Coordinates of C-alpha atoms and ligand atoms in Angstrom, one line a residue:
M996 CA -2.3 -12.9 -28.5
N997 CA -3.1 -9.2 -28.0
L998 CA -4.7 -8.2 -24.7
K999 CA -6.0 -5.1 -26.4
D1000 CA -8.4 -7.3 -28.5
L1001 CA -9.7 -9.0 -25.4
L1002 CA -10.2 -5.7 -23.6
D1003 CA -11.8 -3.9 -26.5
N1004 CA -15.5 -3.2 -25.8
S1005 CA -16.2 -1.1 -28.9
L1006 CA -19.6 -1.8 -30.3
D1007 CA -18.7 -2.3 -34.0
K1008 CA -19.5 -6.0 -33.7
S1009 CA -22.7 -7.9 -34.5
L1010 CA -24.9 -8.8 -31.6
S1011 CA -23.7 -12.5 -31.7
D1012 CA -20.0 -11.3 -31.9
Q1013 CA -20.6 -9.1 -28.9
K1014 CA -22.1 -11.9 -26.9
W1015 CA -19.2 -14.2 -27.8
H1016 CA -16.7 -11.5 -26.9
M1017 CA -18.4 -11.0 -23.5
L1018 CA -18.3 -14.7 -22.8
R1019 CA -14.6 -14.8 -23.4
Q1020 CA -14.1 -11.8 -21.2
T1021 CA -16.2 -13.3 -18.4
I1022 CA -14.1 -16.5 -18.5
V1023 CA -10.9 -14.6 -18.1
K1024 CA -12.4 -12.4 -15.4
R1025 CA -13.6 -15.5 -13.5
L1026 CA -10.1 -17.0 -13.6
L1027 CA -8.5 -13.8 -12.6
S1028 CA -10.7 -13.1 -9.6
S1029 CA -11.4 -16.6 -8.3
G1030 CA -8.6 -18.8 -9.6
N1031 CA -8.5 -22.1 -11.5
A1032 CA -11.7 -23.8 -12.8
T1033 CA -12.9 -26.8 -14.8
I1034 CA -15.2 -26.5 -17.9
T1035 CA -18.1 -27.8 -15.8
E1036 CA -17.5 -25.2 -13.1
L1037 CA -17.3 -22.4 -15.7
S1038 CA -20.4 -23.6 -17.5
S1039 CA -22.4 -23.7 -14.3
E1040 CA -21.2 -20.4 -12.9
L1041 CA -21.5 -18.5 -16.2
Q1042 CA -24.8 -20.2 -17.1
S1043 CA -23.6 -21.2 -20.5
S1044 CA -23.7 -24.6 -22.1
V1045 CA -20.7 -27.0 -21.8
P1046 CA -20.1 -27.1 -25.7
T1047 CA -20.2 -23.2 -25.8
V1048 CA -17.8 -22.8 -22.9
T1049 CA -15.5 -25.6 -24.3
K1050 CA -15.3 -23.7 -27.7
A1051 CA -14.4 -20.4 -25.9
V1052 CA -11.9 -22.1 -23.6
N1053 CA -10.2 -23.8 -26.7
E1054 CA -9.9 -20.4 -28.4
L1055 CA -8.5 -18.7 -25.3
L1056 CA -6.0 -21.6 -24.9
A1057 CA -4.9 -21.3 -28.5
E1058 CA -4.5 -17.6 -28.1
G1059 CA -2.4 -18.0 -25.0
Y1060 CA -4.7 -16.3 -22.4
M1061 CA -5.2 -19.6 -20.6
I1062 CA -3.3 -22.7 -19.8
D1063 CA -4.2 -26.3 -19.1
M1064 CA -3.1 -27.2 -15.6
G1065 CA -3.7 -31.0 -16.0
K1066 CA -6.3 -33.3 -14.7
V1067 CA -8.1 -32.6 -11.4
T1068 CA -6.8 -35.2 -8.9
N1069 CA -9.4 -35.5 -6.2
S1070 CA -12.5 -36.2 -8.4
G1071 CA -13.9 -39.7 -8.9
G1072 CA -14.8 -41.0 -12.4
R1073 CA -13.5 -39.3 -15.5
R1074 CA -11.2 -36.6 -14.3
P1075 CA -11.7 -33.1 -15.9
S1076 CA -9.0 -30.7 -16.8
L1077 CA -8.3 -27.6 -14.7
Y1078 CA -7.7 -24.3 -16.4
S1079 CA -5.8 -21.3 -15.3
I1080 CA -5.1 -17.8 -16.6
N1081 CA -1.8 -17.9 -18.3
P1082 CA 0.5 -15.9 -15.9
T1083 CA 2.7 -14.8 -18.9
C1084 CA -0.2 -13.3 -21.0
A1085 CA 0.4 -9.8 -19.6
Y1086 CA 2.8 -7.9 -17.4
F1087 CA 2.6 -4.7 -15.3
M1088 CA 5.4 -2.5 -14.2
G1089 CA 5.6 -0.4 -11.0
V1090 CA 8.2 2.3 -10.3
E1091 CA 8.9 4.2 -7.1
V1092 CA 11.0 7.4 -7.4
N1093 CA 12.7 8.8 -4.4
I1094 CA 15.1 11.8 -4.1
S1095 CA 18.2 9.7 -4.5
D1096 CA 17.2 6.3 -5.8
L1097 CA 14.4 4.4 -7.5
S1098 CA 12.9 1.0 -7.4
I1099 CA 11.3 -0.9 -10.3
G1100 CA 9.3 -4.1 -10.3
L1101 CA 7.7 -6.2 -13.1
Q1102 CA 4.8 -8.5 -12.3
N1103 CA 2.9 -11.0 -14.3
I1104 CA -0.9 -10.9 -14.4
K1105 CA -1.0 -13.1 -11.2
N1106 CA 0.9 -10.3 -9.4
E1107 CA 4.1 -12.5 -9.2
F1108 CA 7.4 -10.6 -9.6
V1109 CA 9.4 -11.7 -12.6
S1110 CA 12.0 -9.0 -12.0
I1111 CA 12.6 -6.4 -9.2
E1112 CA 15.4 -3.9 -8.6
M1113 CA 15.3 -2.0 -5.3
G1114 CA 17.3 1.2 -4.6
T1115 CA 18.9 1.9 -8.1
S1116 CA 21.0 5.0 -7.7
F1117 CA 19.2 8.0 -9.4
I1118 CA 19.3 11.7 -8.3
L1119 CA 15.9 13.2 -9.0
Q1120 CA 16.3 16.7 -10.4
N1121 CA 13.8 18.9 -12.1
T1122 CA 15.8 19.0 -15.4
Q1123 CA 15.2 17.5 -18.9
E1124 CA 18.5 15.5 -18.5
S1125 CA 17.3 13.9 -15.3
L1126 CA 13.9 13.0 -16.9
M1127 CA 15.7 11.4 -19.9
E1128 CA 18.1 9.5 -17.6
F1129 CA 15.0 8.3 -15.7
C1130 CA 13.5 7.0 -18.9
E1131 CA 16.8 5.3 -19.9
I1132 CA 16.9 3.5 -16.6
L1133 CA 13.4 2.1 -17.1
N1134 CA 14.1 1.1 -20.7
S1135 CA 17.3 -0.8 -19.7
F1136 CA 15.4 -2.5 -16.9
I1137 CA 12.9 -3.8 -19.4
E1138 CA 15.7 -4.9 -21.8
D1139 CA 17.4 -6.8 -19.0
S1140 CA 14.2 -8.5 -18.0
S1141 CA 13.1 -11.7 -19.8
V1142 CA 9.9 -10.0 -20.9
A1143 CA 9.2 -8.6 -24.4
K1144 CA 8.2 -4.9 -24.2
D1145 CA 4.9 -5.4 -26.1
M1146 CA 3.8 -7.8 -23.3
I1147 CA 3.9 -4.9 -20.7
V1148 CA 0.4 -3.5 -20.7
G1149 CA 1.2 -0.5 -18.5
V1150 CA 3.6 1.3 -16.1
C1151 CA 2.6 3.1 -12.9
I1152 CA 5.2 5.6 -11.6
N1153 CA 5.0 6.9 -8.0
F1154 CA 6.3 10.3 -7.1
S1155 CA 6.0 12.1 -3.8
G1156 CA 3.9 15.3 -3.6
R1157 CA 1.1 16.6 -5.7
I1158 CA 0.1 14.2 -8.5
N1159 CA -3.0 14.6 -10.7
S1160 CA -3.4 11.0 -11.7
M1161 CA -6.5 11.7 -13.9
E1162 CA -4.6 14.2 -16.1
G1163 CA -1.2 12.8 -15.8
F1164 CA 0.6 15.8 -14.2
S1165 CA 3.2 15.7 -11.5
Y1166 CA 3.5 19.2 -9.9
N1167 CA 6.6 18.7 -7.7
Y1168 CA 8.8 16.9 -10.2
F1169 CA 9.3 17.1 -14.0
Y1170 CA 6.4 19.5 -14.3
S1171 CA 5.6 20.8 -17.8
E1172 CA 2.7 23.2 -18.4
N1173 CA 2.3 22.1 -22.0
R1174 CA 2.1 18.3 -21.8
P1175 CA 1.2 15.7 -19.2
L1176 CA 4.2 13.9 -17.8
T1177 CA 2.5 10.6 -18.6
E1178 CA 2.5 11.5 -22.3
I1179 CA 6.2 12.4 -22.3
I1180 CA 7.4 9.3 -20.5
S1181 CA 5.0 7.1 -22.5
E1182 CA 6.6 8.4 -25.7
Q1183 CA 10.1 7.3 -24.4
L1184 CA 8.9 3.9 -23.2
T1185 CA 6.3 3.2 -25.9
I1186 CA 4.1 1.8 -23.1
P1187 CA 1.0 3.5 -21.5
V1188 CA 2.0 5.3 -18.3
H1189 CA 0.0 6.2 -15.2
L1190 CA 1.2 8.5 -12.4
E1191 CA 0.4 8.0 -8.7
N1192 CA 1.3 9.6 -5.4
D1193 CA 3.8 7.5 -3.6
T1194 CA 1.9 7.2 -0.4
R1195 CA -1.4 6.3 -2.1
A1196 CA 0.4 3.5 -4.1
M1197 CA 1.9 2.1 -0.8
A1198 CA -1.6 2.1 0.8
F1199 CA -3.0 0.2 -2.2
G1200 CA -0.2 -2.3 -2.1
E1201 CA -0.9 -3.1 1.6
Y1202 CA -4.6 -3.3 0.7
R1203 CA -4.2 -5.8 -2.1
E1204 CA -1.1 -7.8 -1.1
G1205 CA 0.0 -6.8 2.4
V1206 CA -1.2 -6.4 5.9
V1207 CA -4.9 -5.7 5.2
D1208 CA -7.3 -8.6 5.8
H1209 CA -10.9 -7.7 5.1
E1210 CA -10.8 -4.1 6.3
Q1211 CA -12.4 -1.6 3.9
N1212 CA -11.7 1.7 5.7
I1213 CA -8.0 2.2 6.1
I1214 CA -5.6 5.0 6.9
F1215 CA -2.0 4.2 5.8
L1216 CA 0.7 6.4 7.3
N1217 CA 3.8 6.9 5.3
Y1218 CA 6.2 7.9 8.0
S1219 CA 9.5 8.5 6.1
W1220 CA 11.7 11.5 5.1
G1221 CA 8.3 13.3 4.7
V1222 CA 5.0 12.3 6.2
A1223 CA 1.7 11.7 4.4
I1224 CA -1.3 9.5 4.5
G1225 CA -3.2 7.3 2.0
M1226 CA -6.8 6.6 2.5
I1227 CA -9.0 3.8 1.4
T1228 CA -12.7 4.2 2.0
D1229 CA -15.2 1.4 1.3
G1230 CA -12.4 -0.5 -0.5
K1231 CA -11.5 2.3 -2.9
L1232 CA -8.5 4.7 -2.9
Y1233 CA -9.6 8.2 -1.9
Y1234 CA -8.2 10.9 -4.2
G1235 CA -10.1 14.1 -3.4
K1236 CA -11.2 16.3 -6.3
S1237 CA -7.8 16.5 -8.1
G1238 CA -5.8 13.8 -6.3
Y1239 CA -4.1 16.0 -3.7
S1240 CA -5.6 14.4 -0.6
G1241 CA -3.4 13.0 2.2
E1242 CA -1.0 15.8 2.7
F1243 CA -1.1 15.3 6.5
G1244 CA 2.6 16.3 6.9
H1245 CA 1.9 19.8 5.7
S1246 CA -0.8 20.6 8.3
T1247 CA 0.4 23.8 10.0
I1248 CA 0.3 22.6 13.6
F1249 CA 3.3 24.1 15.4
N1250 CA 4.1 27.7 16.4
N1251 CA 7.8 27.0 16.0
E1252 CA 8.8 29.3 13.1
I1253 CA 10.6 26.4 11.4
M1254 CA 10.4 26.5 7.6
C1255 CA 9.0 23.4 6.1
Q1256 CA 10.2 21.8 2.8
C1257 CA 6.9 23.1 1.3
G1258 CA 7.8 26.7 2.2
K1259 CA 5.2 27.2 5.0
L1260 CA 6.1 27.6 8.7
G1261 CA 5.3 25.1 11.4
C1262 CA 4.0 22.1 9.4
L1263 CA 3.7 18.8 11.1
E1264 CA 6.9 17.7 9.3
T1265 CA 9.0 20.4 10.9
E1266 CA 8.9 18.3 14.2
I1267 CA 7.7 14.9 13.0
S1268 CA 9.5 13.4 9.9
G1269 CA 12.8 11.9 8.8
W1270 CA 14.3 15.3 7.9
S1271 CA 13.2 16.8 11.2
L1272 CA 14.7 13.7 13.0
V1273 CA 18.0 14.4 11.4
K1274 CA 17.9 18.1 12.5
Q1275 CA 16.9 17.1 16.1
F1276 CA 19.8 14.6 16.2
Q1277 CA 22.3 17.2 15.0
E1278 CA 21.0 19.7 17.5
A1279 CA 21.3 17.2 20.3
I1280 CA 24.9 16.4 19.3
S1281 CA 25.8 20.1 19.2
Q1282 CA 24.4 20.4 22.7
G1283 CA 26.9 17.8 23.9
K1284 CA 24.7 14.6 23.8
Q1285 CA 26.5 11.4 23.2
S1286 CA 25.7 8.8 20.4
N1287 CA 27.3 5.9 18.7
V1288 CA 26.2 7.0 15.3
S1289 CA 27.2 9.8 13.0
I1290 CA 25.4 11.4 10.1
D1291 CA 26.9 11.4 6.6
E1292 CA 25.9 14.7 5.0
N1293 CA 26.2 13.1 1.5
L1294 CA 23.3 10.7 2.1
L1295 CA 20.8 12.9 0.4
G1296 CA 17.3 12.2 1.8
L1297 CA 18.5 9.0 3.5
Q1298 CA 20.2 10.3 6.7
H1299 CA 17.3 9.4 8.9
H1300 CA 18.0 5.7 8.1
V1301 CA 21.2 6.0 10.1
I1302 CA 19.3 7.1 13.2
I1303 CA 16.6 4.4 12.7
D1304 CA 19.4 1.8 12.3
G1305 CA 21.1 3.3 15.4
A1306 CA 17.9 2.6 17.4
V1307 CA 17.1 -0.8 15.9
K1308 CA 20.5 -2.4 15.6
L1309 CA 22.6 -0.6 18.2
E1310 CA 19.9 0.4 20.7
D1311 CA 21.7 3.8 20.8
S1312 CA 20.1 5.8 23.7
L1313 CA 19.9 9.1 21.8
C1314 CA 18.4 7.5 18.7
V1315 CA 15.8 5.5 20.7
D1316 CA 14.9 8.7 22.7
L1317 CA 14.4 10.8 19.6
V1318 CA 12.3 8.2 17.6
T1319 CA 10.1 7.3 20.5
K1320 CA 9.4 11.0 21.3
Q1321 CA 8.5 11.7 17.7
S1322 CA 6.3 8.6 17.5
E1323 CA 4.4 9.6 20.6
K1324 CA 3.9 13.1 19.1
I1325 CA 2.6 11.7 15.8
G1326 CA 0.2 9.5 17.7
R1327 CA -1.4 12.6 19.2
Y1328 CA -2.1 14.0 15.7
L1329 CA -3.1 10.7 14.2
S1330 CA -5.8 10.6 16.9
I1331 CA -7.4 13.6 15.2
L1332 CA -7.6 11.6 12.0
L1333 CA -9.2 8.7 13.9
N1334 CA -11.8 10.9 15.4
I1335 CA -12.7 12.3 12.0
F1336 CA -12.5 9.1 9.9
N1337 CA -13.3 6.2 12.3
P1338 CA -11.3 3.7 10.3
D1339 CA -11.2 -0.1 10.7
L1340 CA -7.4 -0.1 10.4
L1341 CA -4.4 2.2 10.8
V1342 CA -1.3 0.9 9.1
I1343 CA 2.1 2.4 10.1
G1344 CA 4.3 2.2 7.0
G1345 CA 7.3 4.0 5.5
D1346 CA 10.9 4.0 6.7
F1347 CA 10.0 4.4 10.4
A1348 CA 8.0 1.2 10.4
R1349 CA 11.4 -0.6 10.6
L1350 CA 11.5 0.6 14.2
G1351 CA 8.8 -2.0 15.2
D1352 CA 7.8 -1.5 18.8
Y1353 CA 9.8 1.7 19.1
V1354 CA 7.3 3.3 16.8
L1355 CA 4.1 1.2 17.4
L1356 CA 4.0 1.3 21.2
P1357 CA 4.3 5.1 21.6
I1358 CA 1.7 5.6 18.8
Q1359 CA -0.6 3.1 20.5
A1360 CA -0.3 4.8 23.9
A1361 CA -0.9 8.2 22.4
L1362 CA -3.9 7.0 20.4
K1363 CA -5.4 5.6 23.5
K1364 CA -4.8 8.8 25.4
H1365 CA -6.0 11.3 22.8
S1366 CA -8.6 9.6 20.6
L1367 CA -12.2 8.9 21.6
G1368 CA -12.6 5.6 23.4
L1369 CA -15.3 4.3 21.0
V1370 CA -13.3 5.2 17.9
N1371 CA -10.1 3.7 19.3
R1372 CA -12.0 0.5 20.2
D1373 CA -13.2 0.1 16.6
M1374 CA -9.7 0.2 15.2
K1375 CA -6.8 -2.1 14.7
L1376 CA -3.2 -0.7 14.6
K1377 CA -0.8 -2.7 12.4
K1378 CA 2.7 -2.3 10.9
S1379 CA 3.2 -2.6 7.1
T1380 CA 4.2 -6.1 6.1
L1381 CA 5.4 -5.1 2.6
G1382 CA 8.1 -2.7 3.9
R1383 CA 10.2 -1.1 1.2
R1384 CA 8.4 -3.0 -1.5
A1385 CA 4.9 -1.5 -0.7
G1386 CA 5.2 1.3 -3.3
V1387 CA 6.3 -0.9 -6.2
I1388 CA 3.8 -3.6 -5.4
G1389 CA 1.0 -1.0 -5.1
A1390 CA 2.0 0.6 -8.4
C1391 CA 1.8 -2.8 -10.2
C1392 CA -1.6 -3.4 -8.6
I1393 CA -2.9 0.0 -9.6
V1394 CA -1.8 -0.2 -13.2
K1395 CA -3.1 -3.7 -13.5
E1396 CA -6.5 -2.8 -12.2
K1397 CA -6.6 0.4 -14.4
M1398 CA -5.6 -1.4 -17.6
L1399 CA -7.9 -4.4 -17.0
S1400 CA -10.8 -2.3 -15.9
P1401 CA -13.0 -3.4 -18.9
L1402 CA -12.6 -7.0 -17.4
L1403 CA -12.6 -6.2 -13.7
S1404 CA -15.4 -3.6 -13.5
K1405 CA -18.2 -5.8 -14.7
Ligands
ZN1892 ZN1 5.0 21.7 4.8

């Protein structure tokens, strides 16, 4: 079994071979998109004779792409066999890289996790050593899983910041002028690599496997250490010309002379983000405010979790006050996006989503106050259901759809 053969659409085949190849692809596509089927169902849906479909199914069974699930139970007379895609015929890996940790997941072709590790310690630095350490962690994760490396069809890696997915460059981390980062990592893993912006991957995870029902126009807010949005329009991820869309957090909104992480003054993140929450907390304490929590300076990029926990678990007044004020403020600026995009759904995701009503209610009130009534009435507001796994799940879904595009795009 080699998925490459099944995906190969090169034309160096005779016409009858091409037709046969397409029939095999269509059967696999049908099982992937609509689930299990009998030969009679496949024959009728694909408008191909029962003997022809039986021959193709037998080939696909022998090659390991399909499995026999046994006889259908609820049919009278001679009971036919039910066939399924073989969940172990291909695997897809998703990786989310943060400033001080990373998460890795490995899913089978049915989007079921066979292995997942959340929050593995890793300090992201722009050095060759850090890049090699990163590749070693991924290689040892694969070794520790029960899956042979050549069964992993592709890896999608999420980084924050500017990512050009088409060309494989990451501009904020591990940037090299000479070679795409995808090429460098792929050489170390011996698996095709795709890069994605972290927020966009989270948005796609929620769209495929999370909170999204049938909505097709979605804004996903990644409210975490930084702030960004992922957009889905007419059921497709929106990238912009080169993939840099969604940098909501770096809109220069405030006249506060506060330097942002991006180097500009007064970005949205300077007053609304995980890192600004930490600064606001520290300022409040220095002004004599009381709190039951204290910040550990060593928790690089994670200190805002202490304040979020303070609000959720301890109902600490200062923590609750700071997060609800920020959330009301972000609601005001989200209302601008709603007026522009008129989405079906706004999903609140990222670390702040753990706050539940402490984040949702102030945002809801601010949206009602500041967005146009008609736009607000069109839209649902929901919290992410995938939580911390959104990025890894989204990455697995993105690389699966990219690698299987010869099957899925027809
Ligand atoms: Zn900025």
